[in-house]
Amino acid sequence: LQAALQHVIGSAHAVICPGNIQSPGAWRHLATPNVVQGTLMCAIDAAGPVLVWTNDPHLLLVTARSPNLDQLYTWWTAHS
């Protein structure tokens, strides 16, 4: 999982997430804010804005795309 994440991080230009959130950085479920669940990265790559996150307990790497990073991040925060 970490090797796959590092590959994605190396192939995109990381940017600060909306709300001035560190990227890449740790993310937590709203219900369990003291438990790190994985890594979150907001980025721009050749295809445009991308949001990448891992769910470490489930060994999951997800990449989501949208023409608008702010809207994508808003969607993600509502479902994380």
PDB file of N, CA, C and O in Angstrom, residues 3-56:
ATOM      1  N   ALA A   3       3.938   1.565  -1.013  1.00  0.00           N
ATOM      2  CA  ALA A   3       4.658   1.677  -2.284  1.00  0.00           C
ATOM      3  C   ALA A   3       3.747   2.249  -3.365  1.00  0.00           C
ATOM      4  O   ALA A   3       4.165   3.102  -4.160  1.00  0.00           O
ATOM      5  N   ALA A   4       2.498   1.807  -3.398  1.00  0.00           N
ATOM      6  CA  ALA A   4       1.538   2.338  -4.369  1.00  0.00           C
ATOM      7  C   ALA A   4       1.274   3.817  -4.108  1.00  0.00           C
ATOM      8  O   ALA A   4       1.215   4.620  -5.039  1.00  0.00           O
ATOM      9  N   LEU A   5       1.130   4.189  -2.840  1.00  0.00           N
ATOM     10  CA  LEU A   5       0.912   5.591  -2.496  1.00  0.00           C
ATOM     11  C   LEU A   5       2.116   6.427  -2.908  1.00  0.00           C
ATOM     12  O   LEU A   5       1.952   7.510  -3.483  1.00  0.00           O
ATOM     13  N   GLN A   6       3.310   5.962  -2.642  1.00  0.00           N
ATOM     14  CA  GLN A   6       4.505   6.714  -3.023  1.00  0.00           C
ATOM     15  C   GLN A   6       4.597   6.888  -4.541  1.00  0.00           C
ATOM     16  O   GLN A   6       5.041   7.932  -5.019  1.00  0.00           O
ATOM     17  N   HIS A   7       4.155   5.884  -5.285  1.00  0.00           N
ATOM     18  CA  HIS A   7       4.130   6.005  -6.745  1.00  0.00           C
ATOM     19  C   HIS A   7       3.178   7.129  -7.170  1.00  0.00           C
ATOM     20  O   HIS A   7       3.514   7.945  -8.027  1.00  0.00           O
ATOM     21  N   VAL A   8       1.993   7.172  -6.578  1.00  0.00           N
ATOM     22  CA  VAL A   8       1.022   8.226  -6.907  1.00  0.00           C
ATOM     23  C   VAL A   8       1.572   9.590  -6.499  1.00  0.00           C
ATOM     24  O   VAL A   8       1.489  10.551  -7.265  1.00  0.00           O
ATOM     25  N   ILE A   9       2.150   9.687  -5.304  1.00  0.00           N
ATOM     26  CA  ILE A   9       2.714  10.953  -4.838  1.00  0.00           C
ATOM     27  C   ILE A   9       3.807  11.431  -5.791  1.00  0.00           C
ATOM     28  O   ILE A   9       3.889  12.610  -6.104  1.00  0.00           O
ATOM     29  N   GLY A  10       4.604  10.501  -6.297  1.00  0.00           N
ATOM     30  CA  GLY A  10       5.679  10.858  -7.220  1.00  0.00           C
ATOM     31  C   GLY A  10       5.211  11.248  -8.605  1.00  0.00           C
ATOM     32  O   GLY A  10       5.960  11.877  -9.361  1.00  0.00           O
ATOM     33  N   SER A  11       3.975  10.920  -8.945  1.00  0.00           N
ATOM     34  CA  SER A  11       3.494  11.204 -10.301  1.00  0.00           C
ATOM     35  C   SER A  11       2.558  12.407 -10.359  1.00  0.00           C
ATOM     36  O   SER A  11       1.982  12.684 -11.404  1.00  0.00           O
ATOM     37  N   ALA A  12       2.390  13.115  -9.243  1.00  0.00           N
ATOM     38  CA  ALA A  12       1.490  14.271  -9.203  1.00  0.00           C
ATOM     39  C   ALA A  12       2.152  15.392  -8.412  1.00  0.00           C
ATOM     40  O   ALA A  12       3.073  15.157  -7.636  1.00  0.00           O
ATOM     41  N   HIS A  13       1.662  16.586  -8.610  1.00  0.00           N
ATOM     42  CA  HIS A  13       2.156  17.749  -7.867  1.00  0.00           C
ATOM     43  C   HIS A  13       1.223  17.998  -6.689  1.00  0.00           C
ATOM     44  O   HIS A  13       0.084  18.433  -6.879  1.00  0.00           O
ATOM     45  N   ALA A  14       1.698  17.688  -5.487  1.00  0.00           N
ATOM     46  CA  ALA A  14       0.874  17.877  -4.290  1.00  0.00           C
ATOM     47  C   ALA A  14       0.618  19.360  -4.054  1.00  0.00           C
ATOM     48  O   ALA A  14       1.500  20.196  -4.259  1.00  0.00           O
ATOM     49  N   VAL A  15      -0.600  19.667  -3.640  1.00  0.00           N
ATOM     50  CA  VAL A  15      -0.985  21.031  -3.286  1.00  0.00           C
ATOM     51  C   VAL A  15      -1.657  20.987  -1.914  1.00  0.00           C
ATOM     52  O   VAL A  15      -2.130  19.942  -1.478  1.00  0.00           O
ATOM     53  N   ILE A  16      -1.685  22.120  -1.242  1.00  0.00           N
ATOM     54  CA  ILE A  16      -2.394  22.211   0.032  1.00  0.00           C
ATOM     55  C   ILE A  16      -3.881  21.983  -0.237  1.00  0.00           C
ATOM     56  O   ILE A  16      -4.446  22.552  -1.171  1.00  0.00           O
ATOM     57  N   CYS A  17      -4.515  21.146   0.577  1.00  0.00           N
ATOM     58  CA  CYS A  17      -5.945  20.890   0.408  1.00  0.00           C
ATOM     59  C   CYS A  17      -6.746  22.123   0.823  1.00  0.00           C
ATOM     60  O   CYS A  17      -6.273  22.940   1.629  1.00  0.00           O
ATOM     61  N   PRO A  18      -7.951  22.283   0.271  1.00  0.00           N
ATOM     62  CA  PRO A  18      -8.813  23.393   0.696  1.00  0.00           C
ATOM     63  C   PRO A  18      -8.932  23.422   2.222  1.00  0.00           C
ATOM     64  O   PRO A  18      -8.908  22.386   2.877  1.00  0.00           O
ATOM     65  N   GLY A  19      -9.030  24.613   2.767  1.00  0.00           N
ATOM     66  CA  GLY A  19      -9.077  24.774   4.217  1.00  0.00           C
ATOM     67  C   GLY A  19      -7.691  24.790   4.829  1.00  0.00           C
ATOM     68  O   GLY A  19      -7.531  24.681   6.031  1.00  0.00           O
ATOM     69  N   ASN A  20      -6.646  24.878   3.957  1.00  0.00           N
ATOM     70  CA  ASN A  20      -5.253  24.927   4.394  1.00  0.00           C
ATOM     71  C   ASN A  20      -4.839  23.641   5.121  1.00  0.00           C
ATOM     72  O   ASN A  20      -4.148  23.675   6.129  1.00  0.00           O
ATOM     73  N   ILE A  21      -5.291  22.506   4.605  1.00  0.00           N
ATOM     74  CA  ILE A  21      -4.984  21.200   5.187  1.00  0.00           C
ATOM     75  C   ILE A  21      -3.720  20.643   4.526  1.00  0.00           C
ATOM     76  O   ILE A  21      -3.607  20.618   3.303  1.00  0.00           O
ATOM     77  N   GLN A  22      -2.783  20.182   5.359  1.00  0.00           N
ATOM     78  CA  GLN A  22      -1.515  19.641   4.875  1.00  0.00           C
ATOM     79  C   GLN A  22      -1.749  18.511   3.887  1.00  0.00           C
ATOM     80  O   GLN A  22      -2.615  17.674   4.073  1.00  0.00           O
ATOM     81  N   SER A  23      -0.921  18.493   2.849  1.00  0.00           N
ATOM     82  CA  SER A  23      -1.042  17.468   1.820  1.00  0.00           C
ATOM     83  C   SER A  23       0.337  17.141   1.264  1.00  0.00           C
ATOM     84  O   SER A  23       1.049  18.064   0.853  1.00  0.00           O
ATOM     85  N   PRO A  24       0.739  15.869   1.252  1.00  0.00           N
ATOM     86  CA  PRO A  24       0.050  14.758   1.876  1.00  0.00           C
ATOM     87  C   PRO A  24       0.128  14.854   3.404  1.00  0.00           C
ATOM     88  O   PRO A  24       1.059  15.428   3.953  1.00  0.00           O
ATOM     89  N   GLY A  25      -0.874  14.281   4.013  1.00  0.00           N
ATOM     90  CA  GLY A  25      -0.938  14.295   5.470  1.00  0.00           C
ATOM     91  C   GLY A  25      -1.864  13.219   5.979  1.00  0.00           C
ATOM     92  O   GLY A  25      -2.556  12.554   5.211  1.00  0.00           O
ATOM     93  N   ALA A  26      -1.869  13.060   7.290  1.00  0.00           N
ATOM     94  CA  ALA A  26      -2.710  12.046   7.915  1.00  0.00           C
ATOM     95  C   ALA A  26      -4.173  12.466   7.852  1.00  0.00           C
ATOM     96  O   ALA A  26      -4.483  13.653   7.876  1.00  0.00           O
ATOM     97  N   TRP A  27      -5.055  11.486   7.745  1.00  0.00           N
ATOM     98  CA  TRP A  27      -6.495  11.786   7.848  1.00  0.00           C
ATOM     99  C   TRP A  27      -7.135  10.844   8.856  1.00  0.00           C
ATOM    100  O   TRP A  27      -6.654   9.753   9.113  1.00  0.00           O
ATOM    101  N   ARG A  28      -8.228  11.333   9.419  1.00  0.00           N
ATOM    102  CA  ARG A  28      -8.952  10.606  10.454  1.00  0.00           C
ATOM    103  C   ARG A  28     -10.448  10.679  10.160  1.00  0.00           C
ATOM    104  O   ARG A  28     -10.909  11.669   9.611  1.00  0.00           O
ATOM    105  N   HIS A  29     -11.196   9.648  10.577  1.00  0.00           N
ATOM    106  CA  HIS A  29     -12.654   9.714  10.501  1.00  0.00           C
ATOM    107  C   HIS A  29     -13.137  10.772  11.481  1.00  0.00           C
ATOM    108  O   HIS A  29     -12.580  10.924  12.569  1.00  0.00           O
ATOM    109  N   LEU A  30     -14.179  11.481  11.110  1.00  0.00           N
ATOM    110  CA  LEU A  30     -14.748  12.475  12.012  1.00  0.00           C
ATOM    111  C   LEU A  30     -15.180  11.839  13.333  1.00  0.00           C
ATOM    112  O   LEU A  30     -15.075  12.448  14.397  1.00  0.00           O
ATOM    113  N   ALA A  31     -15.653  10.601  13.274  1.00  0.00           N
ATOM    114  CA  ALA A  31     -16.141   9.920  14.477  1.00  0.00           C
ATOM    115  C   ALA A  31     -15.005   9.489  15.407  1.00  0.00           C
ATOM    116  O   ALA A  31     -15.220   9.308  16.600  1.00  0.00           O
ATOM    117  N   THR A  32     -13.791   9.321  14.868  1.00  0.00           N
ATOM    118  CA  THR A  32     -12.641   8.894  15.678  1.00  0.00           C
ATOM    119  C   THR A  32     -11.443   9.787  15.375  1.00  0.00           C
ATOM    120  O   THR A  32     -10.464   9.350  14.772  1.00  0.00           O
ATOM    121  N   PRO A  33     -11.497  11.050  15.788  1.00  0.00           N
ATOM    122  CA  PRO A  33     -10.457  12.006  15.407  1.00  0.00           C
ATOM    123  C   PRO A  33      -9.075  11.720  15.978  1.00  0.00           C
ATOM    124  O   PRO A  33      -8.086  12.283  15.486  1.00  0.00           O
ATOM    125  N   ASN A  34      -8.956  10.857  16.963  1.00  0.00           N
ATOM    126  CA  ASN A  34      -7.649  10.547  17.540  1.00  0.00           C
ATOM    127  C   ASN A  34      -6.951   9.372  16.868  1.00  0.00           C
ATOM    128  O   ASN A  34      -5.831   9.034  17.219  1.00  0.00           O
ATOM    129  N   VAL A  35      -7.636   8.734  15.899  1.00  0.00           N
ATOM    130  CA  VAL A  35      -7.093   7.542  15.244  1.00  0.00           C
ATOM    131  C   VAL A  35      -6.786   7.857  13.781  1.00  0.00           C
ATOM    132  O   VAL A  35      -7.691   8.149  13.001  1.00  0.00           O
ATOM    133  N   VAL A  36      -5.520   7.796  13.422  1.00  0.00           N
ATOM    134  CA  VAL A  36      -5.125   8.009  12.021  1.00  0.00           C
ATOM    135  C   VAL A  36      -5.566   6.806  11.208  1.00  0.00           C
ATOM    136  O   VAL A  36      -5.260   5.662  11.555  1.00  0.00           O
ATOM    137  N   GLN A  37      -6.308   7.062  10.132  1.00  0.00           N
ATOM    138  CA  GLN A  37      -6.804   5.987   9.262  1.00  0.00           C
ATOM    139  C   GLN A  37      -5.959   5.803   8.017  1.00  0.00           C
ATOM    140  O   GLN A  37      -6.017   4.757   7.381  1.00  0.00           O
ATOM    141  N   GLY A  38      -5.226   6.847   7.624  1.00  0.00           N
ATOM    142  CA  GLY A  38      -4.437   6.747   6.408  1.00  0.00           C
ATOM    143  C   GLY A  38      -3.835   8.081   6.038  1.00  0.00           C
ATOM    144  O   GLY A  38      -3.651   8.955   6.890  1.00  0.00           O
ATOM    145  N   THR A  39      -3.562   8.232   4.764  1.00  0.00           N
ATOM    146  CA  THR A  39      -2.936   9.431   4.224  1.00  0.00           C
ATOM    147  C   THR A  39      -3.867  10.053   3.196  1.00  0.00           C
ATOM    148  O   THR A  39      -4.507   9.352   2.415  1.00  0.00           O
ATOM    149  N   LEU A  40      -3.904  11.380   3.181  1.00  0.00           N
ATOM    150  CA  LEU A  40      -4.698  12.147   2.218  1.00  0.00           C
ATOM    151  C   LEU A  40      -3.761  13.049   1.427  1.00  0.00           C
ATOM    152  O   LEU A  40      -2.854  13.659   1.999  1.00  0.00           O
ATOM    153  N   MET A  41      -3.986  13.143   0.121  1.00  0.00           N
ATOM    154  CA  MET A  41      -3.212  14.058  -0.707  1.00  0.00           C
ATOM    155  C   MET A  41      -4.132  14.739  -1.715  1.00  0.00           C
ATOM    156  O   MET A  41      -4.878  14.069  -2.431  1.00  0.00           O
ATOM    157  N   CYS A  42      -4.057  16.047  -1.748  1.00  0.00           N
ATOM    158  CA  CYS A  42      -4.673  16.837  -2.809  1.00  0.00           C
ATOM    159  C   CYS A  42      -3.561  17.124  -3.808  1.00  0.00           C
ATOM    160  O   CYS A  42      -2.429  17.435  -3.411  1.00  0.00           O
ATOM    161  N   ALA A  43      -3.859  17.024  -5.083  1.00  0.00           N
ATOM    162  CA  ALA A  43      -2.802  17.177  -6.074  1.00  0.00           C
ATOM    163  C   ALA A  43      -3.367  17.601  -7.420  1.00  0.00           C
ATOM    164  O   ALA A  43      -4.576  17.565  -7.651  1.00  0.00           O
ATOM    165  N   ILE A  44      -2.432  17.956  -8.273  1.00  0.00           N
ATOM    166  CA  ILE A  44      -2.724  18.222  -9.678  1.00  0.00           C
ATOM    167  C   ILE A  44      -1.794  17.308 -10.472  1.00  0.00           C
ATOM    168  O   ILE A  44      -0.588  17.277 -10.224  1.00  0.00           O
ATOM    169  N   ASP A  45      -2.356  16.560 -11.396  1.00  0.00           N
ATOM    170  CA  ASP A  45      -1.523  15.750 -12.279  1.00  0.00           C
ATOM    171  C   ASP A  45      -1.873  16.077 -13.725  1.00  0.00           C
ATOM    172  O   ASP A  45      -2.603  17.040 -13.983  1.00  0.00           O
ATOM    173  N   ALA A  46      -1.382  15.297 -14.655  1.00  0.00           N
ATOM    174  CA  ALA A  46      -1.592  15.583 -16.076  1.00  0.00           C
ATOM    175  C   ALA A  46      -3.066  15.626 -16.449  1.00  0.00           C
ATOM    176  O   ALA A  46      -3.452  16.317 -17.396  1.00  0.00           O
ATOM    177  N   ALA A  47      -3.925  14.920 -15.710  1.00  0.00           N
ATOM    178  CA  ALA A  47      -5.357  14.886 -16.013  1.00  0.00           C
ATOM    179  C   ALA A  47      -6.149  15.946 -15.241  1.00  0.00           C
ATOM    180  O   ALA A  47      -7.346  16.078 -15.445  1.00  0.00           O
ATOM    181  N   GLY A  48      -5.500  16.672 -14.323  1.00  0.00           N
ATOM    182  CA  GLY A  48      -6.187  17.718 -13.568  1.00  0.00           C
ATOM    183  C   GLY A  48      -6.197  17.450 -12.075  1.00  0.00           C
ATOM    184  O   GLY A  48      -5.384  16.678 -11.566  1.00  0.00           O
ATOM    185  N   PRO A  49      -7.153  18.059 -11.356  1.00  0.00           N
ATOM    186  CA  PRO A  49      -7.235  17.883  -9.904  1.00  0.00           C
ATOM    187  C   PRO A  49      -7.528  16.437  -9.509  1.00  0.00           C
ATOM    188  O   PRO A  49      -8.320  15.749 -10.159  1.00  0.00           O
ATOM    189  N   VAL A  50      -6.860  16.009  -8.451  1.00  0.00           N
ATOM    190  CA  VAL A  50      -7.028  14.643  -7.970  1.00  0.00           C
ATOM    191  C   VAL A  50      -6.935  14.637  -6.444  1.00  0.00           C
ATOM    192  O   VAL A  50      -6.187  15.410  -5.859  1.00  0.00           O
ATOM    193  N   LEU A  51      -7.727  13.804  -5.839  1.00  0.00           N
ATOM    194  CA  LEU A  51      -7.695  13.583  -4.394  1.00  0.00           C
ATOM    195  C   LEU A  51      -7.363  12.116  -4.197  1.00  0.00           C
ATOM    196  O   LEU A  51      -8.021  11.244  -4.776  1.00  0.00           O
ATOM    197  N   VAL A  52      -6.329  11.853  -3.422  1.00  0.00           N
ATOM    198  CA  VAL A  52      -5.866  10.485  -3.202  1.00  0.00           C
ATOM    199  C   VAL A  52      -5.863  10.232  -1.703  1.00  0.00           C
ATOM    200  O   VAL A  52      -5.438  11.088  -0.937  1.00  0.00           O
ATOM    201  N   TRP A  53      -6.368   9.073  -1.295  1.00  0.00           N
ATOM    202  CA  TRP A  53      -6.279   8.724   0.114  1.00  0.00           C
ATOM    203  C   TRP A  53      -6.115   7.229   0.279  1.00  0.00           C
ATOM    204  O   TRP A  53      -6.461   6.458  -0.602  1.00  0.00           O
ATOM    205  N   THR A  54      -5.535   6.878   1.416  1.00  0.00           N
ATOM    206  CA  THR A  54      -5.429   5.474   1.781  1.00  0.00           C
ATOM    207  C   THR A  54      -6.310   5.224   2.990  1.00  0.00           C
ATOM    208  O   THR A  54      -6.564   6.118   3.789  1.00  0.00           O
ATOM    209  N   ASN A  55      -6.772   4.012   3.085  1.00  0.00           N
ATOM    210  CA  ASN A  55      -7.429   3.523   4.293  1.00  0.00           C
ATOM    211  C   ASN A  55      -6.539   2.373   4.736  1.00  0.00           C
ATOM    212  O   ASN A  55      -6.657   1.253   4.232  1.00  0.00           O
ATOM    213  N   ASP A  56      -5.613   2.679   5.626  1.00  0.00           N
ATOM    214  CA  ASP A  56      -4.594   1.710   6.001  1.00  0.00           C
ATOM    215  C   ASP A  56      -5.152   0.423   6.599  1.00  0.00           C
ATOM    216  O   ASP A  56      -4.689  -0.660   6.232  1.00  0.00           O
TER     217      ASP A  56
END
